[in-house]
Amino acid sequence: MLRGDVQPTPFFVTGDPMILASDVLIALTLVGIVAALTYFKKWKWLWREWLTTVDHKKIGIMYLIAALLMMFRGGVDAELMRTQLALPNGRLLQPEHYDQIFTTHGTVMILFMAMPFIFAMMNIAVPLQIGARDVAFPYLNAISFWMFFFGAMLLNLSFVIGGSPDAGWVSYPPLSETPFSPGPGENFYLLALQTSGIGSIATGINFLVTIFKMRAPGMTLMRMPLFVWSIIGTSVLIIFAFPALTVALALILFDRLMGAHFFTILQGGVPMMYINLFWIWGHPEVYIVILPAFGIFSEVVSTFSKKRTFGYSSMVASIMAISVISYLVWAHHFFTMGAGPGVNAFFAIASMCVGIPTGVKVFNWLFTMYQGRIRLTTAMMWAIGFIPNFAIGGATGIMLAAAPADYQYHNSYFLIAHFHQVLIGGVVYGMLAGMYYWWPKMFGFILDDRLGKAAFWLFNIGFYVCFLPQYQLGFMGMTRRIYTYPAGMGWTTLNLISTIGAYIMGIGFVFIVLDVLYSAWRGERDVTGDPWDARTLEWSLPSPAPHYNFAKIPVITARDAWWVAKQENHGKLNEPDEPIAPIHMPKNSGVPFLFALAFFVGGFGLVWEWYWLAALGLAGVLLCLVTRSWDYNTDYYVPVEEIEHTEMALRRSPT
Amino acid sequence: MTAGILLLGTSGCNAQVMLFDPGGPVSRLESHLMIWTFVLTAVIVIPVIGLLWYIVRRFRDVPGNDAPYKPDWSESTSLEVVWWAIPIVIVGILSVVTAKDTFALTRPPEKLSTKPVTIQVTSLNWKWLFQYPGQKVATVNYCYIPTNQAVQFVLTSDAPMNSFWVPRLGGQEYTMPGMAMRLWLQADKPDVYFGSGANFTGHGFAHMRFHVVAVPRAQFDNWVKQVKSSSPPLTELGLTELRKPGLTGQLTYSSYPPNSFTKMIMKDGGMYMAHDRGILDTTTF
Ligand code: HEM
Ligand SMILES: [Cu+2]
């Protein structure tokens, strides 16, 4: 029998043997890392080269590592859930444990896997693609990263300290309010998202300004690579959507910590208001993560079809249309919460309209390949695998958008299958395509193609085995977020198949990790800087690019500037006919790291309602702001000799 | 009695594709819309996958491939008009159908000839309370309804919000604290219909299943009579017990404290929408 009363939470979570085992593992890993850094005398290197860097390429790499680690963590959550559901009346997990796992799975995958993955891609590629030396605000960029990082740490910490949140990644009140979710878990959720959310907003602003202000001469908007266009869409959405989340989370926090009643049952609180605010962020959020994937597919498809992108203007128009429409559809997440038929019909039709530009994009990708020359590299495989996935995921999205049909699908496994199809088949495939594509640019070596393809096929097949049965489970009335189900509902076989699919996907992920390790060891080095015979500016640079990116900023005369240069100018970009000049660059700084660390400390204080610690954190934040404000020594010039030396070493003659 | 229902229950919900096995006009309308949207989206999805298959096979970068290669061909207004037009037309058709059905479902599925049976549903942690304001009886985790007539469910919650879902009778609607929301359902044939809470409410959520037992009107009236004569009343104390978090089996009560449903909604200030007050006025007796 389940009981409602909640035991006080101990500081360290120890009860469950599985958690205990992971506690030990985490502790051992930490000890191992510290020991290795000390043994190899790498602390200084870590601080100087990474923790204090403001270089967009390094920040991109750190985002990438974080995203892959979080994908692992969220993936373990997923495998645990699927194991529990493989058979009826599963006994692996208690409900408390299952509830925590699906909550952290969703939160980690969306906010701490998908988001850093897109930030990784945009950091790595955008400045190189527009011919810039860094983003507009490199220091702010470092702040964004560390805010994300410490936000993610705060959430993950809840696993071993205090207990994980368990009210779902959407965290609807009144369930997420104190009477139903006492204990620190929910506070961890709120403060982790709040911390990383500040970083995300800053990133949105940073990249929008970068793209509008820092393009190379001649790079008009309509000459930009489509990936850059997609980042405009994403940045605009971030800027308009994240503040809604910030407000929603802050108000719940007031309810929980200070006894306010914004969303409580008592005292006339209005939980509905939270749900509106959450989805005003939440729906744009799904497009925030899918648009960059669209951009990557455009780059990859065009490169590996050796052909110009088909219907460039339509592609741009679609991205912009999607950004606007996706801000007008949030209520489709709660058709069943008593809105009138007028409201439901409006949001239903608006949601379906998103399908129009999306459909157009799919046709344009197809016709980019049509009459091209298709090379089936791993990156291209992910892009091709994406198209059927997204066709089906988009179609089920439209099926969900038909409000009266959604009354049936809502909260069922049909919905689960839909959003995994678009989030995995769309976002994750996109990010993996981008990772395989830009990997040589980041690290100077190419990821092994055979292992990569094995990973792709395992993952792709595993995906369909895992999620197609879930559509059917939805038709059969199985609801989401149940930790167990009885036999005799006819759900057993399909659940078992789904779990097998999840395991196959897990093996696929292991192959990606193997690919990275193997290629780092014996992978083919990229000495050309252009291993894919690609089209855009980043491939005109050596791999990895020097820290100042371009010794001379090229003058752009056409779309696909690098391809044109190769076709018409023997692989030389138009560079101004002047000697190399000293390059103005930002200095590294430890403040962003400390600033975010102070947020972490303050957040941790608020989680436990230790206000002295919160105050200490806040003081740290203020101190960092003040320090930076009075720091006039923030930039320097790279001398000409150093540039010439570097360029020589990279075997490119400076002219 | 309870045992009988359990038996019926297990035989009644065996391996069904519930959403496509409609047991009444509401779910039938919804299943038609589901089929429409499926077919109309398939009109795009299938050609897209076919085209992808063809293109990837035909235009591979392998020596000796004689397929045309036009690296700079990247604009075609006529083609683009076609694929802006196709989704626009499909979305246009779907929009009309969707809007029509959305409005239709706010009304009772059929013209009401008699006063409809009203059932006030409250989701608790973690059980379902059904109160019959017309009959003055109450049940927990199952309810009876008469067949072939529209039944008016009025939903609220005295716990975190849940969602009331009987897939074979019709789509779900949330139960929200401090609010009353209406859901029309109707069963064509006597049967035991599977129902469950659909929106997560904590540790016991997975066990919030219930049965809707549809029987002909005469039998329904008999059932009410029998309940009135043989079951205990639901007292204030009993109600307090039910509100405590935990699970229970199926329970039956011959009466309940008057106005307890309205009180439940109003006690915390509720009813912040005039519209809900309207619903409540038509359903409290
Ligand atoms: C044609 C495009 C799409 C349409 C019409 C669409 C429609 C919908 C609708 C109506 C829902 C709500 C269903 C419900 O809660 O009952 C939904 C849920 C969802 N969609 Fe989509 N969608 C589309 C594309 C996408 C994309 C591209 C993503 C992400 C990359 C996405 C991610 C999600 C997620 C995460 C949820 C569920 C969130 C939750 O309740 O936990 N969708 N979609
Ligand atoms: Cu949405």
JSON list of N, CA and C in Angstrom, two decimals, chain B residues 79-139:
[
{"chain": "B", "resi": 79, "resn": "LEU", "atom": "N", "xyz": [8.30, 24.30, -59.09]},
{"chain": "B", "resi": 79, "resn": "LEU", "atom": "CA", "xyz": [8.37, 23.21, -58.11]},
{"chain": "B", "resi": 79, "resn": "LEU", "atom": "C", "xyz": [8.06, 23.73, -56.70]},
{"chain": "B", "resi": 80, "resn": "GLU", "atom": "N", "xyz": [8.64, 24.88, -56.38]},
{"chain": "B", "resi": 80, "resn": "GLU", "atom": "CA", "xyz": [8.43, 25.39, -55.02]},
{"chain": "B", "resi": 80, "resn": "GLU", "atom": "C", "xyz": [6.98, 25.75, -54.78]},
{"chain": "B", "resi": 81, "resn": "VAL", "atom": "N", "xyz": [6.32, 26.27, -55.78]},
{"chain": "B", "resi": 81, "resn": "VAL", "atom": "CA", "xyz": [4.90, 26.57, -55.62]},
{"chain": "B", "resi": 81, "resn": "VAL", "atom": "C", "xyz": [4.16, 25.28, -55.29]},
{"chain": "B", "resi": 82, "resn": "VAL", "atom": "N", "xyz": [4.54, 24.20, -55.96]},
{"chain": "B", "resi": 82, "resn": "VAL", "atom": "CA", "xyz": [3.87, 22.93, -55.71]},
{"chain": "B", "resi": 82, "resn": "VAL", "atom": "C", "xyz": [4.01, 22.55, -54.26]},
{"chain": "B", "resi": 83, "resn": "TRP", "atom": "N", "xyz": [5.24, 22.59, -53.73]},
{"chain": "B", "resi": 83, "resn": "TRP", "atom": "CA", "xyz": [5.33, 22.10, -52.36]},
{"chain": "B", "resi": 83, "resn": "TRP", "atom": "C", "xyz": [5.06, 23.11, -51.28]},
{"chain": "B", "resi": 84, "resn": "TRP", "atom": "N", "xyz": [4.83, 24.34, -51.63]},
{"chain": "B", "resi": 84, "resn": "TRP", "atom": "CA", "xyz": [4.15, 25.21, -50.65]},
{"chain": "B", "resi": 84, "resn": "TRP", "atom": "C", "xyz": [2.66, 24.87, -50.68]},
{"chain": "B", "resi": 85, "resn": "ALA", "atom": "N", "xyz": [2.15, 24.60, -51.90]},
{"chain": "B", "resi": 85, "resn": "ALA", "atom": "CA", "xyz": [0.69, 24.43, -52.04]},
{"chain": "B", "resi": 85, "resn": "ALA", "atom": "C", "xyz": [0.19, 23.15, -51.39]},
{"chain": "B", "resi": 86, "resn": "ILE", "atom": "N", "xyz": [0.92, 22.05, -51.55]},
{"chain": "B", "resi": 86, "resn": "ILE", "atom": "CA", "xyz": [0.40, 20.77, -51.03]},
{"chain": "B", "resi": 86, "resn": "ILE", "atom": "C", "xyz": [0.13, 20.85, -49.53]},
{"chain": "B", "resi": 87, "resn": "PRO", "atom": "N", "xyz": [1.14, 21.21, -48.72]},
{"chain": "B", "resi": 87, "resn": "PRO", "atom": "CA", "xyz": [0.81, 21.26, -47.28]},
{"chain": "B", "resi": 87, "resn": "PRO", "atom": "C", "xyz": [-0.25, 22.30, -46.94]},
{"chain": "B", "resi": 88, "resn": "ILE", "atom": "N", "xyz": [-0.28, 23.40, -47.69]},
{"chain": "B", "resi": 88, "resn": "ILE", "atom": "CA", "xyz": [-1.30, 24.41, -47.37]},
{"chain": "B", "resi": 88, "resn": "ILE", "atom": "C", "xyz": [-2.69, 23.83, -47.57]},
{"chain": "B", "resi": 89, "resn": "VAL", "atom": "N", "xyz": [-2.88, 23.11, -48.67]},
{"chain": "B", "resi": 89, "resn": "VAL", "atom": "CA", "xyz": [-4.19, 22.53, -48.93]},
{"chain": "B", "resi": 89, "resn": "VAL", "atom": "C", "xyz": [-4.55, 21.51, -47.85]},
{"chain": "B", "resi": 90, "resn": "ILE", "atom": "N", "xyz": [-3.60, 20.65, -47.53]},
{"chain": "B", "resi": 90, "resn": "ILE", "atom": "CA", "xyz": [-3.89, 19.62, -46.53]},
{"chain": "B", "resi": 90, "resn": "ILE", "atom": "C", "xyz": [-4.20, 20.23, -45.17]},
{"chain": "B", "resi": 91, "resn": "VAL", "atom": "N", "xyz": [-3.38, 21.19, -44.77]},
{"chain": "B", "resi": 91, "resn": "VAL", "atom": "CA", "xyz": [-3.64, 21.84, -43.48]},
{"chain": "B", "resi": 91, "resn": "VAL", "atom": "C", "xyz": [-4.98, 22.58, -43.54]},
{"chain": "B", "resi": 92, "resn": "GLY", "atom": "N", "xyz": [-5.29, 23.15, -44.68]},
{"chain": "B", "resi": 92, "resn": "GLY", "atom": "CA", "xyz": [-6.59, 23.83, -44.83]},
{"chain": "B", "resi": 92, "resn": "GLY", "atom": "C", "xyz": [-7.74, 22.88, -44.57]},
{"chain": "B", "resi": 93, "resn": "ILE", "atom": "N", "xyz": [-7.71, 21.72, -45.22]},
{"chain": "B", "resi": 93, "resn": "ILE", "atom": "CA", "xyz": [-8.80, 20.76, -45.02]},
{"chain": "B", "resi": 93, "resn": "ILE", "atom": "C", "xyz": [-8.88, 20.34, -43.56]},
{"chain": "B", "resi": 94, "resn": "LEU", "atom": "N", "xyz": [-7.71, 19.99, -43.00]},
{"chain": "B", "resi": 94, "resn": "LEU", "atom": "CA", "xyz": [-7.70, 19.53, -41.61]},
{"chain": "B", "resi": 94, "resn": "LEU", "atom": "C", "xyz": [-8.22, 20.60, -40.65]},
{"chain": "B", "resi": 95, "resn": "SER", "atom": "N", "xyz": [-7.90, 21.86, -40.94]},
{"chain": "B", "resi": 95, "resn": "SER", "atom": "CA", "xyz": [-8.33, 22.93, -40.05]},
{"chain": "B", "resi": 95, "resn": "SER", "atom": "C", "xyz": [-9.84, 22.98, -39.98]},
{"chain": "B", "resi": 96, "resn": "VAL", "atom": "N", "xyz": [-10.49, 22.88, -41.13]},
{"chain": "B", "resi": 96, "resn": "VAL", "atom": "CA", "xyz": [-11.95, 22.96, -41.15]},
{"chain": "B", "resi": 96, "resn": "VAL", "atom": "C", "xyz": [-12.55, 21.81, -40.34]},
{"chain": "B", "resi": 97, "resn": "VAL", "atom": "N", "xyz": [-12.08, 20.61, -40.62]},
{"chain": "B", "resi": 97, "resn": "VAL", "atom": "CA", "xyz": [-12.63, 19.45, -39.91]},
{"chain": "B", "resi": 97, "resn": "VAL", "atom": "C", "xyz": [-12.40, 19.58, -38.40]},
{"chain": "B", "resi": 98, "resn": "THR", "atom": "N", "xyz": [-11.17, 19.97, -38.05]},
{"chain": "B", "resi": 98, "resn": "THR", "atom": "CA", "xyz": [-10.84, 20.08, -36.62]},
{"chain": "B", "resi": 98, "resn": "THR", "atom": "C", "xyz": [-11.71, 21.11, -35.92]},
{"chain": "B", "resi": 99, "resn": "ALA", "atom": "N", "xyz": [-11.87, 22.27, -36.54]},
{"chain": "B", "resi": 99, "resn": "ALA", "atom": "CA", "xyz": [-12.66, 23.33, -35.91]},
{"chain": "B", "resi": 99, "resn": "ALA", "atom": "C", "xyz": [-14.09, 22.85, -35.71]},
{"chain": "B", "resi": 100, "resn": "LYS", "atom": "N", "xyz": [-14.64, 22.21, -36.72]},
{"chain": "B", "resi": 100, "resn": "LYS", "atom": "CA", "xyz": [-16.02, 21.74, -36.65]},
{"chain": "B", "resi": 100, "resn": "LYS", "atom": "C", "xyz": [-16.17, 20.78, -35.45]},
{"chain": "B", "resi": 101, "resn": "ASP", "atom": "N", "xyz": [-15.28, 19.81, -35.37]},
{"chain": "B", "resi": 101, "resn": "ASP", "atom": "CA", "xyz": [-15.38, 18.81, -34.29]},
{"chain": "B", "resi": 101, "resn": "ASP", "atom": "C", "xyz": [-15.15, 19.44, -32.91]},
{"chain": "B", "resi": 102, "resn": "THR", "atom": "N", "xyz": [-14.23, 20.40, -32.87]},
{"chain": "B", "resi": 102, "resn": "THR", "atom": "CA", "xyz": [-13.95, 21.02, -31.57]},
{"chain": "B", "resi": 102, "resn": "THR", "atom": "C", "xyz": [-15.21, 21.67, -31.02]},
{"chain": "B", "resi": 103, "resn": "PHE", "atom": "N", "xyz": [-15.94, 22.36, -31.89]},
{"chain": "B", "resi": 103, "resn": "PHE", "atom": "CA", "xyz": [-17.18, 22.99, -31.42]},
{"chain": "B", "resi": 103, "resn": "PHE", "atom": "C", "xyz": [-18.23, 21.94, -31.09]},
{"chain": "B", "resi": 104, "resn": "ALA", "atom": "N", "xyz": [-18.29, 20.90, -31.92]},
{"chain": "B", "resi": 104, "resn": "ALA", "atom": "CA", "xyz": [-19.33, 19.88, -31.70]},
{"chain": "B", "resi": 104, "resn": "ALA", "atom": "C", "xyz": [-19.18, 19.23, -30.33]},
{"chain": "B", "resi": 105, "resn": "LEU", "atom": "N", "xyz": [-17.94, 19.02, -29.90]},
{"chain": "B", "resi": 105, "resn": "LEU", "atom": "CA", "xyz": [-17.74, 18.26, -28.66]},
{"chain": "B", "resi": 105, "resn": "LEU", "atom": "C", "xyz": [-18.08, 19.04, -27.39]},
{"chain": "B", "resi": 106, "resn": "THR", "atom": "N", "xyz": [-18.34, 20.33, -27.51]},
{"chain": "B", "resi": 106, "resn": "THR", "atom": "CA", "xyz": [-18.73, 21.05, -26.30]},
{"chain": "B", "resi": 106, "resn": "THR", "atom": "C", "xyz": [-20.21, 20.86, -26.01]},
{"chain": "B", "resi": 107, "resn": "ARG", "atom": "N", "xyz": [-20.93, 20.29, -26.97]},
{"chain": "B", "resi": 107, "resn": "ARG", "atom": "CA", "xyz": [-22.36, 20.05, -26.76]},
{"chain": "B", "resi": 107, "resn": "ARG", "atom": "C", "xyz": [-22.58, 18.59, -26.44]},
{"chain": "B", "resi": 108, "resn": "PRO", "atom": "N", "xyz": [-23.75, 18.26, -25.84]},
{"chain": "B", "resi": 108, "resn": "PRO", "atom": "CA", "xyz": [-24.05, 16.85, -25.61]},
{"chain": "B", "resi": 108, "resn": "PRO", "atom": "C", "xyz": [-24.07, 16.13, -26.96]},
{"chain": "B", "resi": 109, "resn": "PRO", "atom": "N", "xyz": [-23.63, 14.88, -27.01]},
{"chain": "B", "resi": 109, "resn": "PRO", "atom": "CA", "xyz": [-23.52, 14.17, -28.28]},
{"chain": "B", "resi": 109, "resn": "PRO", "atom": "C", "xyz": [-24.85, 14.03, -29.01]},
{"chain": "B", "resi": 110, "resn": "GLU", "atom": "N", "xyz": [-25.95, 13.91, -28.27]},
{"chain": "B", "resi": 110, "resn": "GLU", "atom": "CA", "xyz": [-27.25, 13.83, -28.93]},
{"chain": "B", "resi": 110, "resn": "GLU", "atom": "C", "xyz": [-28.20, 14.77, -28.22]},
{"chain": "B", "resi": 111, "resn": "LYS", "atom": "N", "xyz": [-29.26, 15.13, -28.94]},
{"chain": "B", "resi": 111, "resn": "LYS", "atom": "CA", "xyz": [-30.29, 15.97, -28.31]},
{"chain": "B", "resi": 111, "resn": "LYS", "atom": "C", "xyz": [-30.73, 15.33, -27.01]},
{"chain": "B", "resi": 112, "resn": "LEU", "atom": "N", "xyz": [-30.80, 16.13, -25.96]},
{"chain": "B", "resi": 112, "resn": "LEU", "atom": "CA", "xyz": [-31.21, 15.57, -24.68]},
{"chain": "B", "resi": 112, "resn": "LEU", "atom": "C", "xyz": [-32.72, 15.44, -24.65]},
{"chain": "B", "resi": 113, "resn": "SER", "atom": "N", "xyz": [-33.22, 14.22, -24.47]},
{"chain": "B", "resi": 113, "resn": "SER", "atom": "CA", "xyz": [-34.66, 14.05, -24.38]},
{"chain": "B", "resi": 113, "resn": "SER", "atom": "C", "xyz": [-35.10, 14.16, -22.92]},
{"chain": "B", "resi": 114, "resn": "THR", "atom": "N", "xyz": [-34.32, 13.53, -22.06]},
{"chain": "B", "resi": 114, "resn": "THR", "atom": "CA", "xyz": [-34.63, 13.64, -20.64]},
{"chain": "B", "resi": 114, "resn": "THR", "atom": "C", "xyz": [-33.51, 14.41, -19.98]},
{"chain": "B", "resi": 115, "resn": "LYS", "atom": "N", "xyz": [-33.71, 14.70, -18.73]},
{"chain": "B", "resi": 115, "resn": "LYS", "atom": "CA", "xyz": [-32.65, 15.34, -17.99]},
{"chain": "B", "resi": 115, "resn": "LYS", "atom": "C", "xyz": [-31.46, 14.38, -17.91]},
{"chain": "B", "resi": 116, "resn": "PRO", "atom": "N", "xyz": [-30.26, 14.84, -18.26]},
{"chain": "B", "resi": 116, "resn": "PRO", "atom": "CA", "xyz": [-29.15, 13.89, -18.30]},
{"chain": "B", "resi": 116, "resn": "PRO", "atom": "C", "xyz": [-28.72, 13.49, -16.89]},
{"chain": "B", "resi": 117, "resn": "VAL", "atom": "N", "xyz": [-28.18, 12.30, -16.79]},
{"chain": "B", "resi": 117, "resn": "VAL", "atom": "CA", "xyz": [-27.57, 11.91, -15.53]},
{"chain": "B", "resi": 117, "resn": "VAL", "atom": "C", "xyz": [-26.29, 12.72, -15.36]},
{"chain": "B", "resi": 118, "resn": "THR", "atom": "N", "xyz": [-26.11, 13.27, -14.19]},
{"chain": "B", "resi": 118, "resn": "THR", "atom": "CA", "xyz": [-24.90, 14.04, -13.93]},
{"chain": "B", "resi": 118, "resn": "THR", "atom": "C", "xyz": [-24.05, 13.29, -12.92]},
{"chain": "B", "resi": 119, "resn": "ILE", "atom": "N", "xyz": [-22.77, 13.22, -13.18]},
{"chain": "B", "resi": 119, "resn": "ILE", "atom": "CA", "xyz": [-21.87, 12.59, -12.22]},
{"chain": "B", "resi": 119, "resn": "ILE", "atom": "C", "xyz": [-20.75, 13.58, -11.90]},
{"chain": "B", "resi": 120, "resn": "GLN", "atom": "N", "xyz": [-20.61, 13.86, -10.62]},
{"chain": "B", "resi": 120, "resn": "GLN", "atom": "CA", "xyz": [-19.55, 14.76, -10.20]},
{"chain": "B", "resi": 120, "resn": "GLN", "atom": "C", "xyz": [-18.32, 13.92, -9.84]},
{"chain": "B", "resi": 121, "resn": "VAL", "atom": "N", "xyz": [-17.25, 14.21, -10.54]},
{"chain": "B", "resi": 121, "resn": "VAL", "atom": "CA", "xyz": [-16.04, 13.40, -10.38]},
{"chain": "B", "resi": 121, "resn": "VAL", "atom": "C", "xyz": [-14.97, 14.20, -9.66]},
{"chain": "B", "resi": 122, "resn": "THR", "atom": "N", "xyz": [-14.40, 13.62, -8.63]},
{"chain": "B", "resi": 122, "resn": "THR", "atom": "CA", "xyz": [-13.30, 14.30, -7.94]},
{"chain": "B", "resi": 122, "resn": "THR", "atom": "C", "xyz": [-12.09, 13.38, -7.94]},
{"chain": "B", "resi": 123, "resn": "SER", "atom": "N", "xyz": [-10.96, 13.88, -8.40]},
{"chain": "B", "resi": 123, "resn": "SER", "atom": "CA", "xyz": [-9.75, 13.08, -8.28]},
{"chain": "B", "resi": 123, "resn": "SER", "atom": "C", "xyz": [-9.09, 13.39, -6.95]},
{"chain": "B", "resi": 124, "resn": "LEU", "atom": "N", "xyz": [-8.78, 12.34, -6.22]},
{"chain": "B", "resi": 124, "resn": "LEU", "atom": "CA", "xyz": [-8.11, 12.49, -4.93]},
{"chain": "B", "resi": 124, "resn": "LEU", "atom": "C", "xyz": [-6.77, 11.80, -5.04]},
{"chain": "B", "resi": 125, "resn": "ASN", "atom": "N", "xyz": [-5.95, 11.94, -4.01]},
{"chain": "B", "resi": 125, "resn": "ASN", "atom": "CA", "xyz": [-4.67, 11.20, -4.00]},
{"chain": "B", "resi": 125, "resn": "ASN", "atom": "C", "xyz": [-4.90, 9.81, -3.42]},
{"chain": "B", "resi": 126, "resn": "TRP", "atom": "N", "xyz": [-4.96, 8.71, -4.03]},
{"chain": "B", "resi": 126, "resn": "TRP", "atom": "CA", "xyz": [-4.93, 8.45, -5.43]},
{"chain": "B", "resi": 126, "resn": "TRP", "atom": "C", "xyz": [-6.11, 7.58, -5.77]},
{"chain": "B", "resi": 127, "resn": "LYS", "atom": "N", "xyz": [-7.27, 8.21, -5.84]},
{"chain": "B", "resi": 127, "resn": "LYS", "atom": "CA", "xyz": [-8.53, 7.50, -6.08]},
{"chain": "B", "resi": 127, "resn": "LYS", "atom": "C", "xyz": [-9.53, 8.43, -6.75]},
{"chain": "B", "resi": 128, "resn": "TRP", "atom": "N", "xyz": [-10.56, 7.84, -7.27]},
{"chain": "B", "resi": 128, "resn": "TRP", "atom": "CA", "xyz": [-11.59, 8.62, -7.95]},
{"chain": "B", "resi": 128, "resn": "TRP", "atom": "C", "xyz": [-12.89, 8.55, -7.16]},
{"chain": "B", "resi": 129, "resn": "LEU", "atom": "N", "xyz": [-13.45, 9.71, -6.84]},
{"chain": "B", "resi": 129, "resn": "LEU", "atom": "CA", "xyz": [-14.74, 9.76, -6.14]},
{"chain": "B", "resi": 129, "resn": "LEU", "atom": "C", "xyz": [-15.81, 10.21, -7.13]},
{"chain": "B", "resi": 130, "resn": "PHE", "atom": "N", "xyz": [-16.87, 9.42, -7.21]},
{"chain": "B", "resi": 130, "resn": "PHE", "atom": "CA", "xyz": [-17.99, 9.75, -8.10]},
{"chain": "B", "resi": 130, "resn": "PHE", "atom": "C", "xyz": [-19.22, 10.05, -7.24]},
{"chain": "B", "resi": 131, "resn": "GLN", "atom": "N", "xyz": [-19.81, 11.21, -7.45]},
{"chain": "B", "resi": 131, "resn": "GLN", "atom": "CA", "xyz": [-21.04, 11.55, -6.72]},
{"chain": "B", "resi": 131, "resn": "GLN", "atom": "C", "xyz": [-22.16, 11.79, -7.72]},
{"chain": "B", "resi": 132, "resn": "TYR", "atom": "N", "xyz": [-23.34, 11.29, -7.36]},
{"chain": "B", "resi": 132, "resn": "TYR", "atom": "CA", "xyz": [-24.50, 11.42, -8.25]},
{"chain": "B", "resi": 132, "resn": "TYR", "atom": "C", "xyz": [-25.47, 12.41, -7.63]},
{"chain": "B", "resi": 133, "resn": "PRO", "atom": "N", "xyz": [-25.42, 13.69, -8.03]},
{"chain": "B", "resi": 133, "resn": "PRO", "atom": "CA", "xyz": [-26.29, 14.67, -7.39]},
{"chain": "B", "resi": 133, "resn": "PRO", "atom": "C", "xyz": [-27.78, 14.35, -7.62]},
{"chain": "B", "resi": 134, "resn": "GLY", "atom": "N", "xyz": [-28.13, 13.71, -8.71]},
{"chain": "B", "resi": 134, "resn": "GLY", "atom": "CA", "xyz": [-29.53, 13.37, -8.96]},
{"chain": "B", "resi": 134, "resn": "GLY", "atom": "C", "xyz": [-29.97, 12.19, -8.11]},
{"chain": "B", "resi": 135, "resn": "GLN", "atom": "N", "xyz": [-29.09, 11.24, -7.93]},
{"chain": "B", "resi": 135, "resn": "GLN", "atom": "CA", "xyz": [-29.46, 10.01, -7.22]},
{"chain": "B", "resi": 135, "resn": "GLN", "atom": "C", "xyz": [-28.99, 10.02, -5.77]},
{"chain": "B", "resi": 136, "resn": "LYS", "atom": "N", "xyz": [-28.09, 10.94, -5.47]},
{"chain": "B", "resi": 136, "resn": "LYS", "atom": "CA", "xyz": [-27.57, 11.09, -4.10]},
{"chain": "B", "resi": 136, "resn": "LYS", "atom": "C", "xyz": [-26.79, 9.87, -3.62]},
{"chain": "B", "resi": 137, "resn": "VAL", "atom": "N", "xyz": [-26.17, 9.16, -4.53]},
{"chain": "B", "resi": 137, "resn": "VAL", "atom": "CA", "xyz": [-25.30, 8.07, -4.10]},
{"chain": "B", "resi": 137, "resn": "VAL", "atom": "C", "xyz": [-23.86, 8.42, -4.52]},
{"chain": "B", "resi": 138, "resn": "ALA", "atom": "N", "xyz": [-22.92, 7.66, -4.00]},
{"chain": "B", "resi": 138, "resn": "ALA", "atom": "CA", "xyz": [-21.53, 7.94, -4.35]},
{"chain": "B", "resi": 138, "resn": "ALA", "atom": "C", "xyz": [-20.76, 6.63, -4.47]},
{"chain": "B", "resi": 139, "resn": "THR", "atom": "N", "xyz": [-19.73, 6.65, -5.29]},
{"chain": "B", "resi": 139, "resn": "THR", "atom": "CA", "xyz": [-18.88, 5.47, -5.44]},
{"chain": "B", "resi": 139, "resn": "THR", "atom": "C", "xyz": [-17.42, 5.91, -5.49]}
]
